[in-house]
Amino acid sequence: MKSRIHYTKPSITGLELRYAADAAANGWGEKCYDYINRFEAEFKAHLGVRFAIATSSCTGALHMGMAALGIGPGDEVIMADTNWIASASPIVHVGATPVFVDILADSWCLDPALVERAITPRTKAIIAVHLYGNLCDMDALLAIGAKHGIPVIEDAAEAVGSVYHGKRAGSMGRFGTFSFHGTKTLTTGEGGMFVTNDPELYEHVLTLSNHGRARGQTKQFWATMIGFKYKMSNIQAAIGCAQLERIDELVAAKRRVFATYQSELASLPVTLNPEAADTVNGCWMPSFVVAAGVPFDREALLAAFQAEAIDGRVFFWPLSSLPMFTPCPENRIAYDMCGRACNLPSYHDLGEADIQRVCEVVRAHVPPKPPSF
Ligand SMILES: *Cc1c(COP(=O)(O)O)cnc(C)c1O
């Protein structure tokens, strides 16, 4: 039987094992925050931001950040319709309403012109999600945010390693969030990070993250607000420290996998993740979109993947098409593209022969480019 080609899995070496074992054996008592402090400090330095708070998930980091911005019932938060549900849930959890706008056909991310049109007096934030490692048009979004006095939040869960005009994804908005879930480029099993350059926002989220107890509070068990419990453990942070030491290697491996797909699928009428001028795509999730009008049966492709022991995944559904939300079929690109697109397996150690195996199945399901394409 053929070995299974997984969709994603972490790259774990002796370094991660050593740090995790050290944290489990020794990271208690006065050392119980050592790896957490180190992971935050090193992540901050990597990203080029002033403040970082390690969290139990990206979802938790988004929830606390939105709560600290005072987003609540009656408020609206604009985001792209094509997205993972985790960026929308915290909006609903704080009592606000996600407003889904269409994506751009080239970046697969928020269309800034539609963002501006969707702004109302109730708009309290714009969430820029760097989908699959692709980058949002941050210049345009930040300009719109500044013009209307609305904070731009960056959900960079999928964009470790992505760089926009010299700035790392997640470092440009009012705050940024990251995920270290086991499927992501850098992992701690479960985990996330909240980052910002705003000292007041940092203090507020730090207090929220500590069940409403301000740092420096000398009175024991004294909370001054209702907070959250979205902390990362020292053992997880130990694994994170090892992963962060290897970050360049981890991103390079993802980019190698992507580049191989790109050359192997070059004969097909498909578009893979873009890399615009003056940007770097961290290539978290190599994906392809079949050109409109080309016959393509995605379900047949996914079935063929399954028969070949390959994990293929559907592109994100428009969130507005899920049963909890009101459909927005006017988001034509989001609704049209998802049926023509697929994610490809992309773990760091995926070998050339296995990439060939995946591409053979894709080539059998997408007709080659006509000569005039
Ligand atoms: C993975 C992901 C999240 C959620 O991360 P968790 O750490 O699982 O909470 C949020 N946003 C995006 C864009 C993601 O890809």
XYZ file of C-alpha atoms and ligand atoms in Angstrom:
388
model
C 0.000 0.000 0.000
C 1.150 3.519 -0.752
C 2.211 5.613 2.234
C -0.261 8.355 3.097
C 0.632 11.880 2.022
C -0.654 14.059 4.808
C -2.082 17.501 4.262
C 0.191 19.101 6.843
C 2.226 17.973 9.812
C 4.865 19.650 11.940
C 8.629 19.439 11.498
C 9.934 18.219 14.851
C 13.633 17.629 15.539
C 15.797 16.745 18.526
C 15.836 20.431 19.490
C 12.072 20.511 20.137
C 12.315 17.254 22.105
C 15.188 18.585 24.219
C 13.467 21.862 25.078
C 10.120 20.164 25.804
C 11.819 17.575 28.031
C 13.688 20.343 29.852
C 10.462 22.274 30.404
C 8.683 19.141 31.653
C 11.549 18.207 33.988
C 12.665 21.603 35.223
C 10.216 24.292 34.141
C 8.334 24.617 37.391
C 8.478 26.842 40.461
C 10.483 29.992 39.760
C 11.219 28.712 36.244
C 7.581 28.162 35.292
C 7.487 31.148 32.913
C 11.035 30.954 31.512
C 10.215 29.429 28.121
C 7.083 31.593 27.803
C 9.091 34.767 28.404
C 11.796 33.622 26.016
C 9.314 32.638 23.293
C 7.569 36.025 23.548
C 10.874 37.918 23.482
C 12.214 35.987 20.505
C 8.943 36.165 18.573
C 8.827 39.935 19.133
C 12.369 40.259 17.830
C 11.599 38.054 14.834
C 8.568 40.126 13.911
C 9.976 43.545 14.758
C 7.201 44.576 17.172
C 7.276 46.020 20.692
C 4.926 43.657 22.541
C 3.888 40.012 22.365
C 1.664 37.801 24.524
C 1.702 34.032 24.048
C -1.799 32.558 24.028
C -3.495 29.165 23.890
C -4.715 29.871 20.347
C -5.024 32.475 17.636
C -8.771 32.481 18.232
C -8.150 33.460 21.868
C -5.696 36.186 20.837
C -8.306 37.638 18.452
C -11.019 37.426 21.123
C -8.949 39.321 23.700
C -7.760 41.913 21.205
C -11.286 42.672 20.052
C -12.535 42.832 23.641
C -9.719 45.263 24.486
C -10.666 47.465 21.526
C -14.128 47.680 23.080
C -15.887 45.949 20.197
C -19.304 44.775 21.371
C -23.018 44.415 20.669
C -24.246 46.500 17.748
C -20.774 46.858 16.256
C -19.650 45.595 12.862
C -16.307 44.126 11.855
C -15.412 43.875 8.170
C -13.569 40.807 6.882
C -13.199 38.772 3.708
C -15.899 36.210 2.961
C -13.303 33.582 1.967
C -11.890 32.592 5.343
C -11.523 30.059 8.093
C -14.307 30.367 10.681
C -11.808 31.134 13.473
C -11.417 34.752 12.327
C -15.196 35.302 12.518
C -16.101 33.471 15.743
C -14.468 35.983 18.115
C -16.445 38.796 16.450
C -19.635 36.933 17.313
C -18.335 36.069 20.803
C -17.925 39.769 21.674
C -21.490 40.350 20.446
C -20.615 42.119 17.195
C -21.537 41.243 13.609
C -19.085 40.114 10.923
C -19.606 41.915 7.614
C -18.334 39.756 4.765
C -16.921 41.436 1.674
C -15.569 39.910 -1.499
C -11.951 39.025 -2.210
C -9.656 40.042 -5.044
C -9.214 37.391 -7.737
C -5.422 37.722 -7.667
C -4.568 37.846 -3.950
C -7.581 35.826 -2.672
C -7.668 38.440 0.134
C -9.893 41.439 1.032
C -10.793 43.844 -1.763
C -9.957 47.285 -0.266
C -12.481 49.140 -2.460
C -15.272 46.899 -1.167
C -14.029 47.331 2.393
C -14.400 51.086 2.086
C -17.889 50.711 0.621
C -18.921 48.431 3.525
C -17.979 50.958 6.219
C -20.910 52.248 8.301
C -21.059 54.289 11.529
C -21.094 50.926 13.348
C -17.832 49.634 11.826
C -15.325 49.101 14.640
C -12.551 47.152 12.903
C -11.302 45.640 9.683
C -9.682 42.192 9.883
C -7.003 41.626 7.274
C -6.458 37.861 6.993
C -3.394 36.926 4.978
C -5.013 33.890 3.386
C -2.792 30.830 2.943
C 0.283 33.097 3.340
C -0.856 35.462 0.538
C -0.723 39.091 1.586
C -3.544 41.627 1.862
C -3.024 45.025 0.248
C -1.936 46.542 3.560
C -1.098 49.999 2.171
C -4.663 50.396 0.930
C -6.278 48.878 4.026
C -4.193 50.929 6.466
C -4.987 54.095 4.492
C -8.715 53.322 4.629
C -8.447 52.559 8.347
C -6.600 55.822 9.009
C -9.043 57.857 6.899
C -12.073 56.525 8.768
C -10.481 56.108 12.211
C -11.025 52.345 12.168
C -8.344 49.939 13.439
C -6.985 47.309 11.052
C -6.382 43.959 12.741
C -4.055 41.470 11.075
C -4.883 37.782 11.423
C -1.505 36.407 10.388
C -2.242 32.838 11.512
C -1.367 31.582 8.047
C 1.369 34.079 7.304
C 4.438 33.275 9.378
C 7.281 33.959 6.929
C 5.253 36.345 4.750
C 6.706 39.833 4.279
C 4.977 42.922 2.834
C 7.197 45.795 1.647
C 9.894 44.814 4.123
C 7.486 44.367 7.054
C 6.500 40.995 8.430
C 2.846 40.000 8.242
C 1.212 40.656 11.597
C 3.428 43.628 12.472
C 1.531 46.360 10.599
C -1.975 46.520 12.106
C -3.230 47.861 15.454
C -2.600 44.322 16.580
C -1.689 41.047 14.928
C -2.434 37.437 15.815
C -0.746 34.127 15.029
C -1.640 30.455 15.330
C 0.752 27.677 16.294
C -1.776 24.893 15.745
C -0.243 21.632 14.533
C -1.203 22.401 10.924
C 0.615 25.728 10.817
C 4.182 26.463 9.637
C 5.467 26.955 13.196
C 3.755 24.868 15.858
C 3.431 24.426 19.592
C 0.670 21.807 19.214
C -2.010 24.328 20.091
C -1.023 27.925 20.658
C -1.024 31.463 19.414
C 0.395 34.941 19.847
C -0.979 38.449 20.244
C 1.375 41.210 19.044
C 1.119 44.991 18.992
C 3.166 48.186 19.053
C 0.538 49.967 21.181
C 1.586 50.032 24.870
C -1.921 50.698 26.203
C -3.499 47.945 24.155
C -0.734 45.603 25.297
C -1.366 46.359 28.986
C -5.104 45.917 28.515
C -4.762 42.545 26.765
C -2.132 41.423 29.291
C -4.579 42.130 32.116
C -7.425 40.424 30.236
C -5.171 37.420 29.613
C -4.529 37.118 33.326
C -8.175 36.900 34.425
C -8.399 40.657 34.824
C -5.476 40.951 37.200
C -3.139 43.799 36.251
C 0.560 43.079 36.382
C 2.037 44.860 39.354
C -1.128 44.255 41.367
C 0.189 43.345 44.815
C -3.159 42.407 46.328
C -3.505 38.627 45.885
C -6.355 37.189 43.792
C -7.492 40.753 43.030
C -9.133 41.085 39.606
C -10.337 44.463 38.406
C -12.177 43.282 35.304
C -13.607 40.086 33.849
C -10.802 38.566 31.813
C -10.002 35.412 29.911
C -7.926 32.275 30.352
C -6.124 31.892 27.037
C -2.600 31.174 28.219
C 0.148 29.128 26.669
C 1.913 26.590 28.896
C 5.669 26.672 29.482
C 6.007 23.240 27.822
C 4.305 24.474 24.655
C 6.467 27.593 24.686
C 9.575 25.385 24.935
C 8.590 23.697 21.665
C 7.887 27.167 20.248
C 11.395 28.366 21.161
C 12.913 25.450 19.246
C 10.639 26.054 16.252
C 11.508 29.756 16.253
C 15.234 28.964 16.197
C 14.436 26.976 13.036
C 12.012 29.501 11.504
C 14.082 30.270 8.406
C 14.462 26.554 7.704
C 10.728 25.926 8.270
C 9.662 28.714 5.895
C 12.269 27.719 3.292
C 10.897 24.164 3.342
C 7.341 25.400 2.722
C 8.584 27.623 -0.086
C 10.471 24.703 -1.660
C 7.306 22.592 -1.669
C 5.384 25.476 -3.245
C 8.027 26.092 -5.921
C 7.981 22.421 -6.887
C 4.204 22.463 -7.267
C 4.451 25.619 -9.329
C 6.844 24.113 -11.838
C 5.078 20.721 -11.905
C 1.677 22.306 -12.607
C 2.959 24.939 -15.055
C 1.382 23.170 -18.037
C -2.126 23.470 -16.562
C -4.576 26.413 -16.754
C -4.313 26.977 -13.009
C -3.118 29.811 -10.785
C -1.224 29.093 -7.598
C -0.707 31.449 -4.634
C 0.603 34.798 -5.869
C 3.723 36.591 -4.737
C 3.328 40.269 -5.634
C 6.307 42.562 -6.208
C 8.155 43.510 -3.015
C 6.490 40.736 -0.993
C 7.465 37.290 0.230
C 4.818 34.583 0.496
C 5.474 32.267 3.446
C 3.653 29.573 1.415
C 1.765 28.068 4.327
C -0.768 26.399 2.041
C -0.016 25.827 -1.643
C -3.358 25.961 -3.432
C -4.491 26.169 -7.019
C -7.444 27.770 -8.753
C -8.537 26.357 -12.114
C -9.217 29.060 -14.720
C -12.902 29.892 -15.189
C -14.516 27.931 -17.997
C -12.050 25.039 -17.875
C -13.897 21.772 -17.202
C -12.965 20.649 -13.684
C -14.752 18.280 -11.314
C -13.342 19.038 -7.900
C -15.220 16.245 -6.154
C -13.734 13.754 -8.620
C -10.249 15.110 -7.911
C -10.759 14.836 -4.145
C -12.038 11.271 -4.563
C -8.990 10.406 -6.665
C -6.724 11.908 -3.991
C -8.440 9.764 -1.408
C -8.001 6.625 -3.514
C -4.292 7.449 -3.790
C -3.902 8.020 -0.017
C -3.393 11.766 -0.516
C -4.999 14.368 1.776
C -6.413 17.085 -0.469
C -8.670 19.762 0.943
C -11.312 22.087 -0.395
C -10.600 25.793 -0.569
C -12.432 27.751 2.170
C -16.163 28.090 1.613
C -17.472 31.650 1.761
C -18.268 32.076 5.474
C -21.553 33.743 4.530
C -22.649 30.432 2.939
C -22.467 28.650 6.333
C -25.798 28.103 8.104
C -25.098 30.594 10.940
C -24.827 33.544 8.574
C -26.866 35.302 5.914
C -25.728 34.353 2.405
C -23.906 37.085 0.439
C -23.886 35.706 -3.129
C -23.009 39.219 -4.299
C -19.482 38.256 -3.176
C -19.106 36.774 -6.633
C -15.410 35.944 -6.560
C -15.606 34.200 -3.181
C -18.631 32.154 -4.275
C -17.287 31.359 -7.723
C -13.670 30.585 -6.893
C -14.150 28.094 -4.074
C -15.526 25.397 -6.370
C -12.569 25.742 -8.725
C -9.870 25.603 -6.066
C -8.057 23.073 -3.891
C -5.378 22.981 -1.199
C -2.387 20.723 -1.770
C -0.437 18.718 0.832
C 2.532 20.774 1.972
C 4.318 19.599 5.086
C 7.939 20.667 5.420
C 9.499 17.276 4.713
C 7.278 16.413 1.741
C 9.680 14.830 -0.769
C 9.908 15.452 -4.495
C 8.610 11.953 -5.325
C 5.501 12.494 -3.198
C 4.908 15.909 -4.794
C 5.082 14.132 -8.161
C 2.479 11.651 -6.926
C 0.140 14.523 -6.030
C 0.738 16.362 -9.317
C 0.045 13.264 -11.399
C -3.433 13.079 -9.887
C -4.006 16.807 -10.480
C -2.833 16.522 -14.116
C -5.276 13.647 -14.643
C -8.168 15.917 -13.572
C -7.321 19.269 -15.181
C -6.917 19.445 -18.969
C -3.646 21.055 -20.139
C -3.518 24.686 -21.215
C -4.591 25.197 -24.810
C -1.706 26.606 -26.917
C -3.295 30.071 -26.893
C -3.707 30.225 -23.079
C -5.652 28.521 11.983
C -6.296 29.852 11.893
C -6.890 30.477 12.988
C -7.129 29.780 14.275
O -6.010 29.450 14.961
P -6.157 28.637 16.315
O -4.792 28.715 16.895
O -6.597 27.264 15.927
O -7.168 29.347 17.151
C -7.357 31.771 12.852
N -7.286 32.414 11.692
C -6.766 31.838 10.602
C -6.697 32.630 9.340
C -6.279 30.531 10.660
O -5.790 29.943 9.576
